[in-house]
Coordinates of C-alpha atoms in Angstrom, one line a residue:
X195 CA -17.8 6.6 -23.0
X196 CA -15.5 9.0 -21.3
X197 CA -11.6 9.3 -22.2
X198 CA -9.2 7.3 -19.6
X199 CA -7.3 10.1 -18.1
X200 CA -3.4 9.9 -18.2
X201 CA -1.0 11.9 -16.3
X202 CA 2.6 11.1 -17.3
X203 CA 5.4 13.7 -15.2
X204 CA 8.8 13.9 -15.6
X205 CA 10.9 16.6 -13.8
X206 CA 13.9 17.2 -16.2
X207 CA 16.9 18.5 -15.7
X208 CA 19.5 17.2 -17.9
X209 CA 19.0 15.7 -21.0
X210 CA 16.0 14.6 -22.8
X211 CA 15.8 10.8 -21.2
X212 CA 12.8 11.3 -19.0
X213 CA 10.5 13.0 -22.0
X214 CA 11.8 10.5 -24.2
X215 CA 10.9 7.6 -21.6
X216 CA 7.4 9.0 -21.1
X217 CA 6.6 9.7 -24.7
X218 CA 7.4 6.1 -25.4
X219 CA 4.6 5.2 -22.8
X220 CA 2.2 8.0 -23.7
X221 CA 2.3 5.8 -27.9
X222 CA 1.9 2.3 -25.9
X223 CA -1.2 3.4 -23.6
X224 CA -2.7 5.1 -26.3
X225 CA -2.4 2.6 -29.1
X226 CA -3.3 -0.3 -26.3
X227 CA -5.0 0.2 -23.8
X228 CA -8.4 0.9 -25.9
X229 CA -8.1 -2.6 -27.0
X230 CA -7.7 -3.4 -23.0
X231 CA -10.2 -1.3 -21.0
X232 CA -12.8 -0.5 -23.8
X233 CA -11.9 3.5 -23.3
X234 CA -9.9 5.3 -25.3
X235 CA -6.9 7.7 -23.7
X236 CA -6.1 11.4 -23.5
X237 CA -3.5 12.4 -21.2
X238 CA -0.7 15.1 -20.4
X239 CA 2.8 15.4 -20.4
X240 CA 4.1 17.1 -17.9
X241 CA 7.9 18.1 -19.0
X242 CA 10.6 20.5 -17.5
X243 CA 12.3 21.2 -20.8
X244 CA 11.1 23.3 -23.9
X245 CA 12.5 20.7 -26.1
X246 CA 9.7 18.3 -25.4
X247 CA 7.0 19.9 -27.8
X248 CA 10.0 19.6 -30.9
X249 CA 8.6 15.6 -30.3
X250 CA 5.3 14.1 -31.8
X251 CA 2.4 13.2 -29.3
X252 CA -0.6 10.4 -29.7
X253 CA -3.8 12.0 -30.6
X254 CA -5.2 13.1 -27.8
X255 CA -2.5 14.6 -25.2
X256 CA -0.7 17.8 -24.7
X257 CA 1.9 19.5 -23.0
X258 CA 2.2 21.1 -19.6
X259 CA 6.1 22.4 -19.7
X260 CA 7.2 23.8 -16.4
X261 CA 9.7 26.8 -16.0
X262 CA 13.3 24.9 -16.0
X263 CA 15.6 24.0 -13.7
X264 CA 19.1 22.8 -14.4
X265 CA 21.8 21.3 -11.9
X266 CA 24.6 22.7 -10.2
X267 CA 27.7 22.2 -7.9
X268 CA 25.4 23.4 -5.0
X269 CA 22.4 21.3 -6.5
X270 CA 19.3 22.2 -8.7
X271 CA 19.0 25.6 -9.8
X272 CA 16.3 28.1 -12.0
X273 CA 17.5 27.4 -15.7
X274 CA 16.0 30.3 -17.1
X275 CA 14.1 32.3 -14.7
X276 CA 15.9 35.0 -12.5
X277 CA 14.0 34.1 -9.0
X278 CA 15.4 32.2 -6.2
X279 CA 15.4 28.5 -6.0
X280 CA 12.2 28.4 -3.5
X281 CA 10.3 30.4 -5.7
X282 CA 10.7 28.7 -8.5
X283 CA 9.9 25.1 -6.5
X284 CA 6.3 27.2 -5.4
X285 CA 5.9 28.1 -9.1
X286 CA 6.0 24.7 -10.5
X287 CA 4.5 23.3 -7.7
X288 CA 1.5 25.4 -8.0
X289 CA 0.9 24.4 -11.6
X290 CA 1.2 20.7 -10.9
X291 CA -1.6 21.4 -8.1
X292 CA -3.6 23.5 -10.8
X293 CA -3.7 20.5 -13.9
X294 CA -4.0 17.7 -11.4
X295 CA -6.2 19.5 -9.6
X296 CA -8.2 20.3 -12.8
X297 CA -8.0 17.4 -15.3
X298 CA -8.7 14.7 -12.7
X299 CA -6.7 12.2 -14.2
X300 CA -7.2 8.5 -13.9
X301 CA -3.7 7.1 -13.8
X302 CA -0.8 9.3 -13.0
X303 CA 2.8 8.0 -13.5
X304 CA 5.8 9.5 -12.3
X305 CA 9.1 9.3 -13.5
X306 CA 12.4 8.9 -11.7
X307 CA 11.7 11.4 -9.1
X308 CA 9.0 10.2 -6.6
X309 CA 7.7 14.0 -5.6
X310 CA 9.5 15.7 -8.0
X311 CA 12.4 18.7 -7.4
X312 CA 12.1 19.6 -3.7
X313 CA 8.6 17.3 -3.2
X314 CA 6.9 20.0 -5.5
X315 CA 4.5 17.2 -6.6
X316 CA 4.0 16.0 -3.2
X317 CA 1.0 18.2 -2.7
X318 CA -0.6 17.7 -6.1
X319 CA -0.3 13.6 -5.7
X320 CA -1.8 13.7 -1.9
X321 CA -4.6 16.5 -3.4
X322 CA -5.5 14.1 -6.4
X323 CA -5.6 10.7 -4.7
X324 CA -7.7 12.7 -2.1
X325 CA -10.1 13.7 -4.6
X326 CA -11.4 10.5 -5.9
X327 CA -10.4 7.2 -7.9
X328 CA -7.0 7.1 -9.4
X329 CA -3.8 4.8 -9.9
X330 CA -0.3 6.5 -9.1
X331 CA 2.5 4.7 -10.2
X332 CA 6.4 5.5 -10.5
X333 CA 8.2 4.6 -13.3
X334 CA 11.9 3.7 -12.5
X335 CA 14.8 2.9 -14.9
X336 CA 16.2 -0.3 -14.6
X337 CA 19.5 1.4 -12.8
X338 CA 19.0 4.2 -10.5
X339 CA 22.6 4.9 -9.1
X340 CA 25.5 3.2 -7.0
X341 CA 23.3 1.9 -4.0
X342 CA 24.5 4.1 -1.2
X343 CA 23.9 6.9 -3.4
X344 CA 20.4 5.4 -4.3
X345 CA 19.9 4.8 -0.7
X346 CA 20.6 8.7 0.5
X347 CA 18.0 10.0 -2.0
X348 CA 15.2 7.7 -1.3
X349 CA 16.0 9.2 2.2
X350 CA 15.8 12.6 1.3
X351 CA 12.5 12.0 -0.6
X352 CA 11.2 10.7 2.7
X353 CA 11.7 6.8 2.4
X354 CA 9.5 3.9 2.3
X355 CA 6.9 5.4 4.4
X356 CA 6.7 7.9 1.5
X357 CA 6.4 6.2 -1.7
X358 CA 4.3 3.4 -0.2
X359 CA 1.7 5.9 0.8
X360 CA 1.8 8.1 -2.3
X361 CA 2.1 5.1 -5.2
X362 CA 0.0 1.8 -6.0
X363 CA 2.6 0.1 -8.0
X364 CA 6.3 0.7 -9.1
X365 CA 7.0 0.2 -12.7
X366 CA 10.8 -1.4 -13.3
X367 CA 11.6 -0.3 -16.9
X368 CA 14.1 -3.6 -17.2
X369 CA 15.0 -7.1 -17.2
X370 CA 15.9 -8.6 -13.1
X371 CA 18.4 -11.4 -15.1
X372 CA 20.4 -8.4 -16.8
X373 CA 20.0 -6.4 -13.3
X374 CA 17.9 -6.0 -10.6
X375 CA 18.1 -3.2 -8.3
X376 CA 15.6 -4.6 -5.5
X377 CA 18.3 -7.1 -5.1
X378 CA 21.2 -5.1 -5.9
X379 CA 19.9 -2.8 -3.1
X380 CA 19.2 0.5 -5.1
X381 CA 15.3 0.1 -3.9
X382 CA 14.9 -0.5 -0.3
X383 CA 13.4 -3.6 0.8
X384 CA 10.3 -1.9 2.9
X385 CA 9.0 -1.1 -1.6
X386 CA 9.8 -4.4 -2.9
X387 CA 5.7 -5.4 -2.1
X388 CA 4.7 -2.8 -4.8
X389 CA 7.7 -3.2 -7.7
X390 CA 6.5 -4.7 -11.0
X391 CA 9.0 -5.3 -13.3
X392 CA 8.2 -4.6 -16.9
X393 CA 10.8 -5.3 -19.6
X394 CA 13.3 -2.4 -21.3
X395 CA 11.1 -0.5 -23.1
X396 CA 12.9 -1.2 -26.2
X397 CA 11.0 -3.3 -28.5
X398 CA 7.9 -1.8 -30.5
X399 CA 9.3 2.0 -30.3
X400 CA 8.8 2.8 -34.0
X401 CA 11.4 3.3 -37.0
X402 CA 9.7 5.8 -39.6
X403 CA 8.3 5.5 -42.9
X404 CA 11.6 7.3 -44.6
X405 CA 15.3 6.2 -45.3
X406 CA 18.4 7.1 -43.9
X407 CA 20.2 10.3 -44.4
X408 CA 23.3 8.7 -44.7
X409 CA 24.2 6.8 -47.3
X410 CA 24.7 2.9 -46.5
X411 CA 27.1 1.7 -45.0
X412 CA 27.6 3.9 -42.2
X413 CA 28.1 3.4 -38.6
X414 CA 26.6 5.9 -36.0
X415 CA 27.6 7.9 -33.1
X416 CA 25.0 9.6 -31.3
X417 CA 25.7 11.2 -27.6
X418 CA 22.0 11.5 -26.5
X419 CA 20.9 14.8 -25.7
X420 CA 24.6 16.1 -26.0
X421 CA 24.7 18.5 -22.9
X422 CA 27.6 16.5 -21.9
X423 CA 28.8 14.5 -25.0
X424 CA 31.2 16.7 -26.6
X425 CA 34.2 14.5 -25.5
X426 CA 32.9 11.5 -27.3
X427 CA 32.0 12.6 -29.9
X428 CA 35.0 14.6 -30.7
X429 CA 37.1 11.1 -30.2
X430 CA 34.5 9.2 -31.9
X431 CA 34.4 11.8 -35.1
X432 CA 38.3 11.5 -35.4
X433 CA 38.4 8.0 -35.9
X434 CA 40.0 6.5 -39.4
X435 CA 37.0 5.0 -41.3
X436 CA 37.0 1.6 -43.5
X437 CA 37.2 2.3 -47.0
X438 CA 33.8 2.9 -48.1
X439 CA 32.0 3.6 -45.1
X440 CA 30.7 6.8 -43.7
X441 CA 30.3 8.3 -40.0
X442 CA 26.9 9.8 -39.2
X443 CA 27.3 11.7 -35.8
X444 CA 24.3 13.1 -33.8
X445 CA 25.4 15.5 -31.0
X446 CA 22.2 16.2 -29.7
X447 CA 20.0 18.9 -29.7
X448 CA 21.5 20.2 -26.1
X449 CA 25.3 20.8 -27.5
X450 CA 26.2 24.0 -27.2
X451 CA 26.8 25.7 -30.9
X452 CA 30.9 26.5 -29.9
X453 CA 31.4 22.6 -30.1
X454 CA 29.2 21.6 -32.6
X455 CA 31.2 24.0 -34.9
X456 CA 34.1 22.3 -33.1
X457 CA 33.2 18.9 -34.2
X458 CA 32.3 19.9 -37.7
X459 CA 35.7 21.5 -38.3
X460 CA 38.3 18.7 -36.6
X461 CA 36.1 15.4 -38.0
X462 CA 37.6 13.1 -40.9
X463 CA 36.5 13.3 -44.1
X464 CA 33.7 11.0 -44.7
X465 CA 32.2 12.2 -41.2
X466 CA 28.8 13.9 -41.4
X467 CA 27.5 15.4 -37.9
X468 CA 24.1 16.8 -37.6
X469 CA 22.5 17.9 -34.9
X470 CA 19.5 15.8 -34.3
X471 CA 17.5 13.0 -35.8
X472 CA 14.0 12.8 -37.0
X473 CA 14.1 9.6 -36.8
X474 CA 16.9 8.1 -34.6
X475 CA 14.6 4.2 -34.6
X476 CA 15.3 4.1 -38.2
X477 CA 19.1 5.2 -38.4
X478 CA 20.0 2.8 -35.5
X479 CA 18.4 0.2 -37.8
X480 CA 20.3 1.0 -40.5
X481 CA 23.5 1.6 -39.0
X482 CA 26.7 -1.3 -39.4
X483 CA 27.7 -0.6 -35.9
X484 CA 27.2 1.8 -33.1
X485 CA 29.0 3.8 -30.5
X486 CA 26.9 5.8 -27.9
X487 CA 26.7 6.9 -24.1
X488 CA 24.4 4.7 -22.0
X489 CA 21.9 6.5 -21.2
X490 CA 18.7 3.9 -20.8
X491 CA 16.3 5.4 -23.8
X492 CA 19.3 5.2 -26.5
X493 CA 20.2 1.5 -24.9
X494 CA 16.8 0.5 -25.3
X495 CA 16.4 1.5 -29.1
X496 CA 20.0 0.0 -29.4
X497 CA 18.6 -3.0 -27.8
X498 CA 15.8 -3.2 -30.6
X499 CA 18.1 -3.5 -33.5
X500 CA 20.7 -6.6 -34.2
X501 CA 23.5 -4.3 -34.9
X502 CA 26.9 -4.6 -32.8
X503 CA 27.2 -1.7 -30.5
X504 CA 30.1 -0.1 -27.9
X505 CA 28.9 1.7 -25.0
X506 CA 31.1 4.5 -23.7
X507 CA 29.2 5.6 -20.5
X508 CA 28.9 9.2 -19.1
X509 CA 31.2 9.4 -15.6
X510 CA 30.1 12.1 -14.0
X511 CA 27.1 13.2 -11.6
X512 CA 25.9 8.7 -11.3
X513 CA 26.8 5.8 -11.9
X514 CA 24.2 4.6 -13.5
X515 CA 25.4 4.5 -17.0
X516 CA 28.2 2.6 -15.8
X517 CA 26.5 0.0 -14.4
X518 CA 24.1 -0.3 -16.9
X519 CA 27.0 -0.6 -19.9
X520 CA 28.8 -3.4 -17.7
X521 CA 25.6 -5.5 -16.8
X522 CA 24.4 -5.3 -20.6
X523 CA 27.8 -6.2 -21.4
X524 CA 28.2 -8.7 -18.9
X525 CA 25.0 -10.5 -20.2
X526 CA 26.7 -10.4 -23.9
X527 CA 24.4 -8.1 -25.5
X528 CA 26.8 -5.2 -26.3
X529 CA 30.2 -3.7 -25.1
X530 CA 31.1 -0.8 -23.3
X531 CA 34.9 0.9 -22.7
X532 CA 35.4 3.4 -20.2
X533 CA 36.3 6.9 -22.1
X534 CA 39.5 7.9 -20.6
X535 CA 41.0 4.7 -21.8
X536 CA 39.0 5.0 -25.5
X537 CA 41.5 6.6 -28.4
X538 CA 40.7 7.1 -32.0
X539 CA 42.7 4.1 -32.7
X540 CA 41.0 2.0 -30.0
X541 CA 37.7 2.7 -32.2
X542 CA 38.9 2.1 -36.0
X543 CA 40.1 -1.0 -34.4
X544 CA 36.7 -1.9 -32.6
X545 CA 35.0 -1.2 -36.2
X546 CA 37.0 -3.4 -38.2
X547 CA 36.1 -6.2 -36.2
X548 CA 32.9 -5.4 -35.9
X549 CA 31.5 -3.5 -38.6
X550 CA 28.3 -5.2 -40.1
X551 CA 27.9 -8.3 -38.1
X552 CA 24.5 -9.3 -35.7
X553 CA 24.4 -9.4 -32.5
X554 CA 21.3 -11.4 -31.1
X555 CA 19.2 -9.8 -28.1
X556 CA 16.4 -11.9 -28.3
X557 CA 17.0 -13.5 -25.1
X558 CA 16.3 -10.2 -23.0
X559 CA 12.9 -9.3 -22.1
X560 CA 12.4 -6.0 -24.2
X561 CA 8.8 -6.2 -24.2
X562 CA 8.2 -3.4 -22.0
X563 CA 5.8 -1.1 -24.3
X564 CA 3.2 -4.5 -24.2
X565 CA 3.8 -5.3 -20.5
X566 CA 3.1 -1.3 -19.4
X567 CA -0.3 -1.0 -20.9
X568 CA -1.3 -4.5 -19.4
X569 CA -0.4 -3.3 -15.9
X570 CA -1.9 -0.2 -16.4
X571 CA -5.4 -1.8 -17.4
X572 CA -5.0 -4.3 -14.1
X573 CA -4.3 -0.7 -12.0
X574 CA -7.4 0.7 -13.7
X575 CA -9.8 -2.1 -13.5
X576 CA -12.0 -0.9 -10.7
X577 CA -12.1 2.1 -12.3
X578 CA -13.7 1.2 -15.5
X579 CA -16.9 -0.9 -16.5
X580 CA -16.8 -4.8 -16.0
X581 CA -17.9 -5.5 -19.3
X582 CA -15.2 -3.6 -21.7
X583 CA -16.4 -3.0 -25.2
X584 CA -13.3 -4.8 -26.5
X585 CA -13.3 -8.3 -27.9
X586 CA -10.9 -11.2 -27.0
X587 CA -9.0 -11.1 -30.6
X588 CA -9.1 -7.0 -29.9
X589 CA -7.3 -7.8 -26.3
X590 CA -5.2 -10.1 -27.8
X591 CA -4.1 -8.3 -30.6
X592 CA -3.2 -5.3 -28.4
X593 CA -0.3 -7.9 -26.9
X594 CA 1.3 -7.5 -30.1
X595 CA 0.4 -4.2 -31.4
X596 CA 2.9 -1.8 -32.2
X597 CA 3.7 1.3 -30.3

């Protein structure tokens, strides 16, 4: 029987959340929905950052990586390539037409961005859906922005009108009791009809088969994809440490080489900062406490673990991490302290009381790599055979298979 078809597009700009999101989905379809439809999966990931192939794919799927953009004061901008703005748009936007055009996927899910930077998927969705049977879906994080601010770019991308005729469904990566942005007023009330709300895609996303690099006990700092992270870090790695416990600081694969030598030269002895993770699941795990921006895939591994955790949320460009650090907090699953306020001191402090105790998360709904595939085989039902090759204990094992 053929391959389900998968299309999974993320526009990135800054930072490696929207890969990191839709390779998380890419391991749940793949490992469930076999066990749902009675097809198994191959699919593409369609990413605007050369970073994405340094991460493991299912069996199965590939990479389309588009040239770069990056923003600006005056907006986005070529990251790499030499070429106005519009040219660049055209470029991508002509490979998007090109794989859509050609692979003739079944499901296609966008993230974040409904049509992309400057509607350069706009064409490619209308072309695809035109062409024959597929789902579209976007995929939003539980948060998008302040909701005025949330407001104005759902106007720019051309409104309600817009996403209800380009989308089926709209995937909410989060839990409505910690916050919900339909009511909130971040999605506008004309969408509401198509918005499904999933669960943080937090538990399932796997810890490796290895151990720690860090000796135990340790607590962690990690600053996502570190474009912007340097400042917490830096007040993070100069924080006095409990006798007998270590620092392991990640900086992220994005911060640029002046201040990871920076950080390597002013942290305190028994600080270790690396660059990246193999494996950040598994040192989260193993970690007696954590500190960490808010960005939603970090929270959401955070949210897997039981280990006590401040937030320290990015301020510039949205507020999104900001809102998401108070209404986590606010709902008693971790803390969060603004960063012009946060000292060295204010930390060691924070770790003494907290260093090695549980915090239980059980409460929220982080089932969202289970709940993803299931909506995605309800999407896809017309569009595969009525009698699926699996068997009920198959389809009820894939509830609880890991991603």
């Amino acid at each position: 029987m053929d391959h389900l078809r998968i299309v999974l597009y993320s526009h990135d700009s800054l930072g490696l959340g929207h890969v990191r999101r839709n390779l998380a989905l890419a391991h749940a379809l793949s490992n469930q929905l076999p066990y749902l439809t009675g097809r198994d999966v191959t699919g593409i990931l369609i990413s605007g950052t050369a970073l994405a192939p340094g991460f493991d794919v299912p069996a199965g799927w590939d990479w389309l990586i588009l040239p770069g953009v990056e923003k600006s004061s005056a907006g986005y901008q070529p990251r790499n390539l030499t070429v106005p703005m519009q040219d660049l748009v055209s470029l991508r936007a002509g490979l998007l037409e090109s794989v859509l055009g050609g692979f003739l996927p079944d499901l296609v899910v966008v993230d974040r961005h409904a049509t992309g930077i400057h509607h350069e998927l706009e064409t490619a969705l209308r072309r695809v859906r035109a062409a024959g049977p597929v789902r579209t879906v976007l995929g939003l994080r539980e948060i998008l922005d302040a909701p005025e601010a949330a407001i104005a770019e759902w106007e720019r991308e051309g409104g309600a009108p817009l996403v209800n005729d380009l989308f089926d469904a709209i995937w909410v990566y989060g839990d409505p009791a910690v916050h919900d942005p339909v009511a909130s007023g971040e999605i506008p009330p004309a969408m509401q009809k198509l918005v499904r709300y999933t669960g943080y895609l937090a538990a399932g996303r796997p810890a490796g088969p290895g151990h720690p690099t860090m000796p135990a006990p340790y607590f962690l700092t990690t600053v996502g994809g570190g474009a912007d992270g340097h400042a917490l870090a830096a007040l993070a790695s100069a924080a006095e440490l409990p006798p007998g416990v270590g620092h392991l600081v990640v900086a992220g694969p994005q911060m640029p080489a002046d201040q990871l030598a920076d950080l390597r030269r002013s942290a305190v002895p028994g600080a270790r900062i690396v660059g990246r993770l193999e494996d950040m699941v598994l040192h989260l795990r193993a970690a007696r406490a954590i500190v960490s921006m808010g960005g939603y895939n970090t929270v959401c591994e955070i949210m897997s673990t039981h280990v006590p955790a401040l937030i320290v949320p990015r301020t510039q460009s949205r507020s999104e991490q900001r809102i998401r650090a108070a209404s986590l907090a606010s709902a008693g699953y971790l803390e969060y302290h603004e960063i012009g306020t946060l000292t060295p001191a204010i930390l060691s402090g924070w770790l003494a009381t907290r260093l090695g105790t549980r915090v239980d998360r059980r409460k929220a709904r982080l089932d969202g790599l289970v709940r993803v595939p299931q909506l995605a085989a309800e999407l896809l039902q017309p569009l595969v055979p009525a009698a699926s090759t699996a068997t009920g204990s198959e389809r009820e094992g894939a509830a609880h298979a890991a991603v």
